[in-house]
CSV table of C-alpha atoms and ligand atoms in Angstrom, one decimal:
chain,number,residue,atom,x,y,z
A,146,MET,CA,90.1,-17.6,-155.2
A,147,LEU,CA,88.2,-14.4,-154.7
A,148,GLN,CA,85.4,-17.0,-153.8
A,149,LYS,CA,87.3,-19.0,-151.3
A,150,ILE,CA,88.4,-15.5,-149.9
A,151,GLU,CA,84.7,-14.7,-149.6
A,152,GLN,CA,83.7,-18.0,-148.0
A,153,ILE,CA,86.3,-17.6,-145.6
A,154,MET,CA,84.8,-14.5,-144.3
A,155,GLN,CA,81.5,-15.8,-143.7
A,156,GLU,CA,83.0,-18.6,-142.2
A,157,ILE,CA,85.0,-16.4,-140.1
A,158,ALA,CA,81.4,-14.1,-139.6
A,159,ASP,CA,79.7,-16.6,-138.0
A,160,LEU,CA,82.4,-18.2,-135.4
A,161,LYS,CA,81.4,-18.3,-131.7
A,162,ALA,CA,83.5,-19.6,-129.2
A,163,THR,CA,82.5,-20.5,-125.8
A,164,SER,CA,86.2,-20.6,-123.6
A,165,ALA,CA,89.6,-18.5,-123.5
A,166,GLU,CA,90.2,-21.7,-124.9
A,167,GLU,CA,88.5,-22.5,-127.7
A,168,ALA,CA,88.6,-19.0,-128.7
A,169,GLU,CA,92.7,-20.4,-129.0
A,170,ASN,CA,91.9,-22.7,-130.9
A,171,LEU,CA,89.8,-21.3,-133.7
A,172,ARG,CA,93.5,-18.1,-133.9
A,173,ILE,CA,95.5,-21.3,-134.8
A,174,LYS,CA,93.0,-22.5,-137.2
A,175,TYR,CA,93.0,-19.4,-138.9
A,176,LEU,CA,95.7,-17.2,-138.1
A,177,SER,CA,99.1,-19.3,-136.9
A,178,LYS,CA,102.1,-20.4,-139.1
A,179,LYS,CA,99.8,-23.1,-140.5
A,180,GLY,CA,97.3,-21.4,-140.4
A,181,VAL,CA,94.2,-21.2,-143.0
A,182,LEU,CA,95.5,-18.3,-144.4
A,183,ASN,CA,98.9,-18.1,-144.9
A,184,ALA,CA,97.6,-21.2,-146.8
A,185,LEU,CA,96.0,-18.5,-149.0
A,186,MET,CA,98.8,-16.0,-148.2
A,187,ALA,CA,101.1,-18.7,-150.7
A,188,ASP,CA,98.0,-19.0,-152.8
A,189,PHE,CA,98.6,-15.7,-153.5
A,190,ARG,CA,101.5,-16.4,-155.7
A,191,ASN,CA,99.6,-18.3,-158.1
A,192,VAL,CA,97.6,-15.3,-158.6
A,193,ALA,CA,97.2,-14.3,-162.8
A,194,ALA,CA,99.0,-10.1,-162.5
A,195,ASP,CA,96.2,-8.6,-163.0
A,196,GLN,CA,93.8,-9.7,-160.2
A,197,LYS,CA,96.7,-9.4,-157.6
A,198,LYS,CA,95.7,-6.0,-156.8
A,199,GLU,CA,92.1,-6.9,-156.0
A,200,VAL,CA,92.8,-10.0,-154.5
A,201,GLY,CA,95.7,-8.2,-152.2
A,202,MET,CA,94.0,-6.2,-151.0
A,203,LYS,CA,90.9,-8.8,-150.4
A,204,LEU,CA,93.3,-10.7,-148.4
A,205,ASN,CA,94.3,-7.9,-145.9
A,206,GLU,CA,90.6,-7.1,-145.2
A,207,LEU,CA,90.2,-11.1,-144.0
A,208,LYS,CA,93.1,-10.8,-142.1
A,209,GLN,CA,92.4,-8.4,-140.7
A,210,ALA,CA,88.8,-9.3,-140.1
A,211,ALA,CA,90.0,-13.0,-138.6
A,212,THR,CA,92.7,-11.0,-136.6
A,213,ASN,CA,89.6,-8.7,-135.2
A,214,LYS,CA,86.6,-11.7,-134.7
A,215,ILE,CA,88.8,-13.9,-132.6
A,216,ASN,CA,90.4,-11.0,-130.5
A,217,GLU,CA,86.6,-10.4,-130.0
A,218,LEU,CA,85.7,-14.0,-129.2
A,219,LYS,CA,88.6,-14.5,-126.8
A,220,ASP,CA,88.4,-11.1,-124.9
A,221,ALA,CA,84.4,-11.8,-124.6
A,222,ALA,CA,85.6,-15.9,-123.2
A,223,GLN,CA,87.7,-14.0,-120.5
A,224,SER,CA,85.5,-11.6,-118.8
A,225,GLN,CA,82.7,-14.3,-118.1
A,226,GLU,CA,85.3,-16.5,-116.6
A,227,GLN,CA,86.2,-13.9,-114.9
A,228,ALA,CA,82.9,-12.5,-113.9
A,229,GLY,CA,82.2,-16.4,-113.3
A,230,ASP,CA,85.4,-17.0,-111.0
A,231,ASP,CA,84.3,-13.2,-109.4
A,232,LEU,CA,80.4,-12.9,-108.7
A,233,ASP,CA,80.7,-13.8,-104.8
A,234,LEU,CA,76.7,-13.2,-104.2
A,235,THR,CA,77.5,-13.7,-100.1
A,236,ARG,CA,80.4,-10.3,-100.2
A,237,THR,CA,79.7,-8.1,-97.6
A,238,PRO,CA,79.3,-4.9,-100.3
A,239,TYR,CA,82.4,-2.4,-100.4
A,240,PRO,CA,83.3,-0.1,-99.0
A,241,ILE,CA,82.2,-1.2,-95.3
A,242,ARG,CA,79.9,1.4,-93.5
A,243,LEU,CA,80.7,2.0,-90.2
A,244,GLY,CA,77.6,1.7,-88.3
A,245,THR,CA,76.3,4.0,-85.5
A,246,ARG,CA,76.2,3.1,-81.9
A,247,HIS,CA,72.9,3.0,-80.2
A,248,PRO,CA,71.6,5.5,-78.5
A,249,LEU,CA,71.0,4.0,-75.3
A,250,THR,CA,74.5,1.9,-75.4
A,251,ILE,CA,77.0,5.6,-75.9
A,252,VAL,CA,74.6,7.1,-72.6
A,253,LYS,CA,74.7,3.1,-71.1
A,254,ASN,CA,78.4,3.5,-71.8
A,255,GLU,CA,79.2,7.2,-70.4
A,256,ILE,CA,77.1,6.4,-66.6
A,257,VAL,CA,79.0,3.4,-66.2
A,258,ASP,CA,82.1,4.8,-67.4
A,259,ILE,CA,81.9,7.4,-64.8
A,260,PHE,CA,81.2,5.3,-61.4
A,261,SER,CA,83.6,2.7,-63.7
A,262,ARG,CA,85.9,5.6,-62.3
A,263,LEU,CA,85.0,5.8,-59.0
A,264,GLY,CA,86.0,2.8,-58.2
A,265,PHE,CA,82.5,0.9,-58.7
A,266,VAL,CA,82.6,-3.2,-60.9
A,267,LEU,CA,80.4,-3.6,-63.4
A,268,ALA,CA,78.1,-6.6,-62.8
A,269,GLU,CA,75.2,-8.2,-64.2
A,270,GLY,CA,72.5,-10.0,-63.8
A,271,PRO,CA,69.8,-12.6,-65.6
A,272,GLU,CA,66.1,-10.6,-66.7
A,273,VAL,CA,64.5,-13.6,-65.7
A,274,GLU,CA,64.3,-13.4,-63.0
A,275,ASP,CA,62.4,-14.9,-59.6
A,276,ASP,CA,60.8,-13.8,-57.3
A,277,TRP,CA,63.0,-13.8,-54.6
A,278,HIS,CA,65.6,-11.9,-55.8
A,279,VAL,CA,63.3,-9.3,-57.7
A,280,TYR,CA,60.7,-9.1,-54.6
A,281,SER,CA,61.7,-10.6,-51.6
A,282,SER,CA,64.9,-10.2,-51.0
A,283,MET,CA,64.3,-6.6,-51.6
A,284,ASN,CA,61.6,-6.3,-48.5
A,285,PHE,CA,58.7,-6.2,-51.2
A,286,ALA,CA,55.9,-7.5,-48.8
A,287,ASP,CA,54.1,-9.9,-49.4
A,288,ASP,CA,51.1,-7.6,-51.1
A,289,HIS,CA,53.1,-4.4,-52.2
A,290,PRO,CA,51.2,-3.5,-55.5
A,291,ALA,CA,54.5,-3.7,-57.8
A,292,ARG,CA,54.2,-8.0,-57.1
A,293,ASP,CA,50.8,-7.5,-59.4
A,294,MET,CA,50.4,-8.5,-62.5
A,295,GLN,CA,49.5,-4.8,-63.8
A,296,ASP,CA,53.8,-4.3,-63.6
A,297,THR,CA,55.2,-7.4,-63.2
A,298,PHE,CA,55.1,-10.6,-66.6
A,299,PHE,CA,54.5,-13.8,-64.9
A,300,VAL,CA,55.9,-17.3,-66.5
A,301,GLU,CA,52.3,-18.3,-66.5
A,302,SER,CA,52.9,-22.0,-66.2
A,303,HIS,CA,55.5,-20.6,-63.1
A,304,PRO,CA,54.6,-17.9,-60.3
A,305,ASP,CA,57.3,-17.9,-59.4
A,306,ILE,CA,59.2,-17.3,-62.0
A,307,ILE,CA,58.9,-12.9,-63.8
A,308,LEU,CA,60.8,-10.6,-65.6
A,309,ARG,CA,62.4,-8.4,-63.6
A,310,SER,CA,61.1,-4.6,-63.5
A,311,HIS,CA,63.5,-3.0,-61.9
A,312,THR,CA,67.5,-4.2,-62.0
A,313,SER,CA,67.6,-4.2,-58.1
A,314,SER,CA,67.4,-8.1,-58.7
A,315,VAL,CA,71.3,-7.7,-59.4
A,316,GLN,CA,72.2,-6.6,-56.0
A,317,ALA,CA,70.7,-9.5,-53.9
A,318,ARG,CA,72.3,-11.5,-56.9
A,319,VAL,CA,75.8,-9.0,-56.2
A,320,MET,CA,75.6,-10.1,-52.3
A,321,GLU,CA,74.9,-12.8,-52.0
A,322,THR,CA,77.9,-14.4,-53.8
A,323,GLN,CA,80.5,-11.5,-53.0
A,324,LYS,CA,80.9,-10.5,-49.5
A,325,PRO,CA,81.9,-6.4,-48.2
A,326,PRO,CA,83.9,-4.8,-49.2
A,327,ILE,CA,80.9,-4.3,-52.1
A,328,ARG,CA,81.2,-1.3,-54.7
A,329,VAL,CA,78.9,-2.7,-58.1
A,330,ILE,CA,77.4,-0.8,-61.0
A,331,CYS,CA,75.0,-2.8,-63.0
A,332,PRO,CA,73.5,-1.8,-66.1
A,333,GLY,CA,70.1,-4.7,-67.7
A,334,ARG,CA,67.0,-4.1,-69.4
A,335,VAL,CA,64.0,-4.6,-67.1
A,336,TYR,CA,60.0,-5.4,-68.3
A,337,ARG,CA,56.9,-4.1,-67.2
A,338,ASN,CA,53.8,-4.3,-67.9
A,339,GLU,CA,52.4,-1.1,-69.7
A,340,ALA,CA,50.6,0.0,-72.3
A,341,ILE,CA,53.4,1.2,-74.8
A,342,SER,CA,53.6,4.9,-75.8
A,343,ALA,CA,55.2,7.9,-76.3
A,344,ARG,CA,56.3,7.9,-72.4
A,345,ALA,CA,56.4,4.5,-71.5
A,346,HIS,CA,57.3,1.1,-73.0
A,347,CYS,CA,56.9,-2.7,-72.0
A,348,PHE,CA,59.9,-2.6,-71.7
A,349,PHE,CA,63.5,0.1,-71.1
A,350,HIS,CA,67.2,-0.4,-69.3
A,351,GLN,CA,67.7,1.4,-65.7
A,352,VAL,CA,71.2,1.7,-64.0
A,353,GLU,CA,71.8,0.2,-60.3
A,354,GLY,CA,74.3,1.1,-57.8
A,355,LEU,CA,75.2,-0.6,-55.1
A,356,TYR,CA,77.8,0.3,-52.2
A,357,ILE,CA,77.8,-1.8,-48.9
A,358,ASP,CA,81.2,-1.3,-46.7
A,359,LYS,CA,82.4,-0.3,-43.4
A,360,ASN,CA,80.7,3.5,-41.9
A,361,VAL,CA,78.8,4.0,-45.4
A,362,SER,CA,76.8,7.3,-45.0
A,363,PHE,CA,74.1,9.5,-47.2
A,364,THR,CA,77.0,11.9,-47.3
A,365,ASP,CA,78.5,10.0,-49.2
A,366,LEU,CA,75.5,8.9,-51.9
A,367,LYS,CA,74.9,12.5,-51.7
A,368,GLN,CA,78.4,12.7,-52.9
A,369,VAL,CA,79.1,10.1,-56.2
A,370,LEU,CA,76.0,11.0,-57.3
A,371,LEU,CA,77.1,15.0,-57.7
A,372,LEU,CA,79.6,14.2,-58.9
A,373,PHE,CA,77.7,12.4,-61.3
A,374,ALA,CA,75.7,15.2,-62.4
A,375,GLN,CA,78.0,17.0,-63.1
A,376,GLU,CA,80.3,14.3,-65.2
A,377,MET,CA,77.3,13.3,-67.1
A,378,PHE,CA,75.3,16.9,-67.7
A,379,GLY,CA,78.3,19.7,-67.8
A,380,PRO,CA,80.4,21.1,-64.4
A,381,ASP,CA,77.7,23.8,-62.9
A,382,THR,CA,74.7,21.2,-62.7
A,383,GLN,CA,73.5,21.1,-58.9
A,384,ILE,CA,71.8,18.2,-57.5
A,385,ARG,CA,68.4,18.1,-55.0
A,386,LEU,CA,67.6,14.7,-52.8
A,387,ARG,CA,63.8,15.1,-52.2
A,388,PRO,CA,62.7,12.3,-49.6
A,389,SER,CA,60.0,8.9,-51.1
A,390,TYR,CA,60.2,5.7,-51.4
A,391,PHE,CA,61.5,2.5,-51.7
A,392,PRO,CA,61.3,-0.8,-50.1
A,393,PHE,CA,65.0,-1.5,-50.0
A,394,THR,CA,66.2,1.8,-48.7
A,395,GLU,CA,65.5,3.9,-45.5
A,396,PRO,CA,65.8,6.7,-46.1
A,397,SER,CA,64.8,7.3,-49.8
A,398,ALA,CA,65.0,10.0,-51.8
A,399,GLU,CA,64.4,10.9,-55.3
A,400,MET,CA,67.6,12.7,-57.2
A,401,ASP,CA,66.9,16.1,-59.3
A,402,ILE,CA,69.0,18.2,-61.1
A,403,SER,CA,69.0,21.6,-62.1
A,404,CYS,CA,67.5,21.9,-66.0
A,405,HIS,CA,70.6,21.8,-68.1
A,406,LEU,CA,68.6,23.2,-70.7
A,407,CYS,CA,67.1,26.6,-69.1
A,408,GLY,CA,70.3,26.3,-66.1
A,409,GLY,CA,67.6,26.3,-63.9
A,410,LYS,CA,66.1,29.3,-64.9
A,411,GLY,CA,62.7,27.5,-66.1
A,412,CYS,CA,61.7,26.4,-68.6
A,413,SER,CA,58.6,24.0,-70.9
A,414,PHE,CA,61.1,21.3,-70.3
A,415,CYS,CA,61.5,21.2,-66.8
A,416,LYS,CA,57.5,22.1,-66.2
A,417,HIS,CA,59.0,25.6,-65.0
A,418,THR,CA,60.2,24.0,-62.0
A,419,GLY,CA,63.9,24.3,-62.9
A,420,TRP,CA,64.3,21.1,-61.4
A,421,VAL,CA,64.5,17.5,-63.5
A,422,GLU,CA,63.9,13.8,-61.9
A,423,ILE,CA,66.7,11.3,-62.6
A,424,LEU,CA,66.8,8.7,-60.1
A,425,GLY,CA,65.8,7.1,-57.3
A,426,CYS,CA,68.4,6.1,-53.9
A,427,GLY,CA,68.0,5.7,-51.1
A,428,MET,CA,70.5,3.8,-47.8
A,429,VAL,CA,70.5,0.2,-48.4
A,430,ASP,CA,67.4,-0.6,-45.5
A,431,PRO,CA,68.9,-2.7,-42.6
A,432,ALA,CA,65.9,-5.3,-43.7
A,433,VAL,CA,67.4,-5.6,-47.4
A,434,LEU,CA,71.3,-6.9,-45.5
A,435,GLU,CA,69.9,-9.1,-43.3
A,436,ALA,CA,68.2,-10.9,-45.9
A,437,ASN,CA,71.1,-11.6,-48.6
A,438,GLY,CA,73.3,-12.3,-45.7
A,439,ILE,CA,74.9,-9.3,-44.8
A,440,ASP,CA,75.7,-8.3,-40.9
A,441,SER,CA,73.8,-4.7,-40.6
A,442,LYS,CA,75.3,-4.3,-37.7
A,443,GLU,CA,78.2,-3.7,-39.0
A,444,TYR,CA,78.0,-3.2,-42.5
A,445,THR,CA,75.6,-0.1,-44.4
A,446,GLY,CA,75.4,1.0,-48.0
A,447,TYR,CA,73.8,3.3,-50.4
A,448,ALA,CA,72.3,2.3,-53.6
A,449,PHE,CA,70.7,4.6,-56.6
A,450,GLY,CA,68.9,4.0,-59.8
A,451,MET,CA,67.7,5.4,-62.8
A,452,GLY,CA,66.2,5.0,-65.9
A,453,ILE,CA,68.6,5.3,-68.8
A,454,GLU,CA,66.4,6.4,-71.1
A,455,ARG,CA,65.3,9.0,-69.1
A,456,ILE,CA,69.2,10.4,-68.6
A,457,THR,CA,69.0,9.4,-72.8
A,458,ASN,CA,66.4,11.9,-73.3
A,459,LEU,CA,67.7,14.7,-71.0
A,460,LYS,CA,70.7,14.1,-72.7
A,461,TYR,CA,69.5,14.4,-76.4
A,462,GLN,CA,65.7,15.7,-76.4
A,463,VAL,CA,63.9,12.3,-77.9
A,464,LYS,CA,60.6,13.0,-77.3
A,465,ASP,CA,59.4,9.6,-77.6
A,466,LEU,CA,60.2,6.1,-75.9
A,467,ARG,CA,59.3,4.5,-79.1
A,468,MET,CA,62.4,5.8,-81.1
A,469,PHE,CA,64.5,3.6,-79.1
A,470,SER,CA,63.8,0.6,-80.2
A,471,GLU,CA,61.9,1.2,-83.5
A,472,ASN,CA,65.1,1.1,-85.6
A,473,ASP,CA,65.0,3.4,-87.0
A,474,LYS,CA,68.1,4.5,-89.1
A,475,ARG,CA,67.8,7.8,-90.3
A,476,PHE,CA,67.1,8.5,-85.8
A,477,LEU,CA,69.8,5.8,-84.9
A,478,ASP,CA,72.3,7.7,-88.3
A,479,GLU,CA,72.0,10.9,-85.9
A,480,PHE,CA,73.9,8.9,-82.8
A,481,THR,CA,77.4,8.9,-82.8
A,482,ALA,CA,80.5,8.4,-80.4
A,483,ALA,CA,84.0,7.5,-80.4
A,484,ASN,CA,83.0,5.4,-76.8
B,1175,LIG,N1,64.4,-0.1,-58.6
B,1175,LIG,C1,64.0,1.2,-58.5
B,1175,LIG,C2,62.7,1.9,-59.4
B,1175,LIG,O1,62.9,0.9,-60.5
B,1175,LIG,C3,65.0,3.0,-58.3
B,1175,LIG,C4,65.9,2.2,-57.2
B,1175,LIG,C5,67.2,2.1,-57.2
B,1175,LIG,C6,65.6,3.5,-56.1
B,1175,LIG,C7,68.3,1.8,-56.4
B,1175,LIG,C8,66.5,3.3,-55.0
B,1175,LIG,C9,67.7,2.7,-54.7
B,1175,LIG,O2,62.9,3.1,-59.0
C-alpha cells in the first residue's frame, strides 16, 4: 500500500494539462468519487492496524498534494486561455490620453471666431492653384516680382499651376461664385520658395478677410480691424495704419498694434518702437472687382490678410518658426485650449 501511494505521488507530481478541460479530466480521474484516491481510501480498510497511522498520514498527504497540483494546473490553464482571448495588440492603450490642439489651430480658430461674430462667413480655396486666381485676377502685372521663381512654387510640367503664395486667391474664388454683399473670412496654408530658417519657412498660414457691398469705406475697415485687435490682444490695444502697396488694394496699408509686451513703451520685442506689424489691408482695387465680374461703380470693398504664425508669435513668443512644423511633443503639449 505504501508503495502504491508513493507511486501515485510521483504520478501526480508529473501531471501536465494544456487546457482547463484537461485539468478537469485529471480532477475527475484522481479526486472524484470514483477516482483513484477514493479507491485507495477503500483499500485503507484492509491495512493492518499497526500500519494504519502511517498509511493514513501518507494518504492525507497524497490527497493534499493531488488537490493542490490539479488546482494549480487548472488556474494556469485558465489564465493562459484568458490571456490568449484578451490580448489584442491593435487595441488603443488605456487610459486614452487627450491630445492638444496645434498652436496655429488654436490661434486660427480664435481669429475666425472673432470675425464670425462680426458676420463674416468661412470660405476656403485650393492650395494648388492657377496663375489667374493667385496673380492675374488680383491685378498683378505680368512682370510682377512675386510671380518670380524665387517666390512661387511652380509645377514644372504645368507652368500655369502653382502652389498659392497667399490666401488672396480665395478672394477671386469667392467673387466668381458669389454676388455681393460678400463677407468672408478665409484661413489657409500658403507656400513660398524661401530657405527655411527661424524667421522664414517654405509654407505658412494666413487668414484673409474680404467685405464687398455698397458704400463700404476705409472707416469700416479700420473699425473692424480695431475691434479685432482688441479682441485678440486685449481692450487697451491700439492700432496704427501705415501707407503701403499691394497690387489688389488701393489705397493699401499695413497695420501695427501697440506692443502688448511693453504696452507701447518700447522693448526689445518691438525693437523699441512701441509698435508691431500684424497685417496688410486696403480697399479692394476697382480693377480687381472688374476682373472678377463685380461692377466697381456699384460696389466697393475692403480686404485684409494676416499671417497666423505672426499672430501666434505675438501671443506666445515662439522664437523659431520651425517649431510649428517639427512635431516636438514637448512644444505641442504646452498648448491647451477649450476650443
Ligand atoms: N496677400 C497679402 C500678403 O500675402 C496680404 C493682404 C491681403 C494685403 C489682403 C492686403 C489685402 O502679404
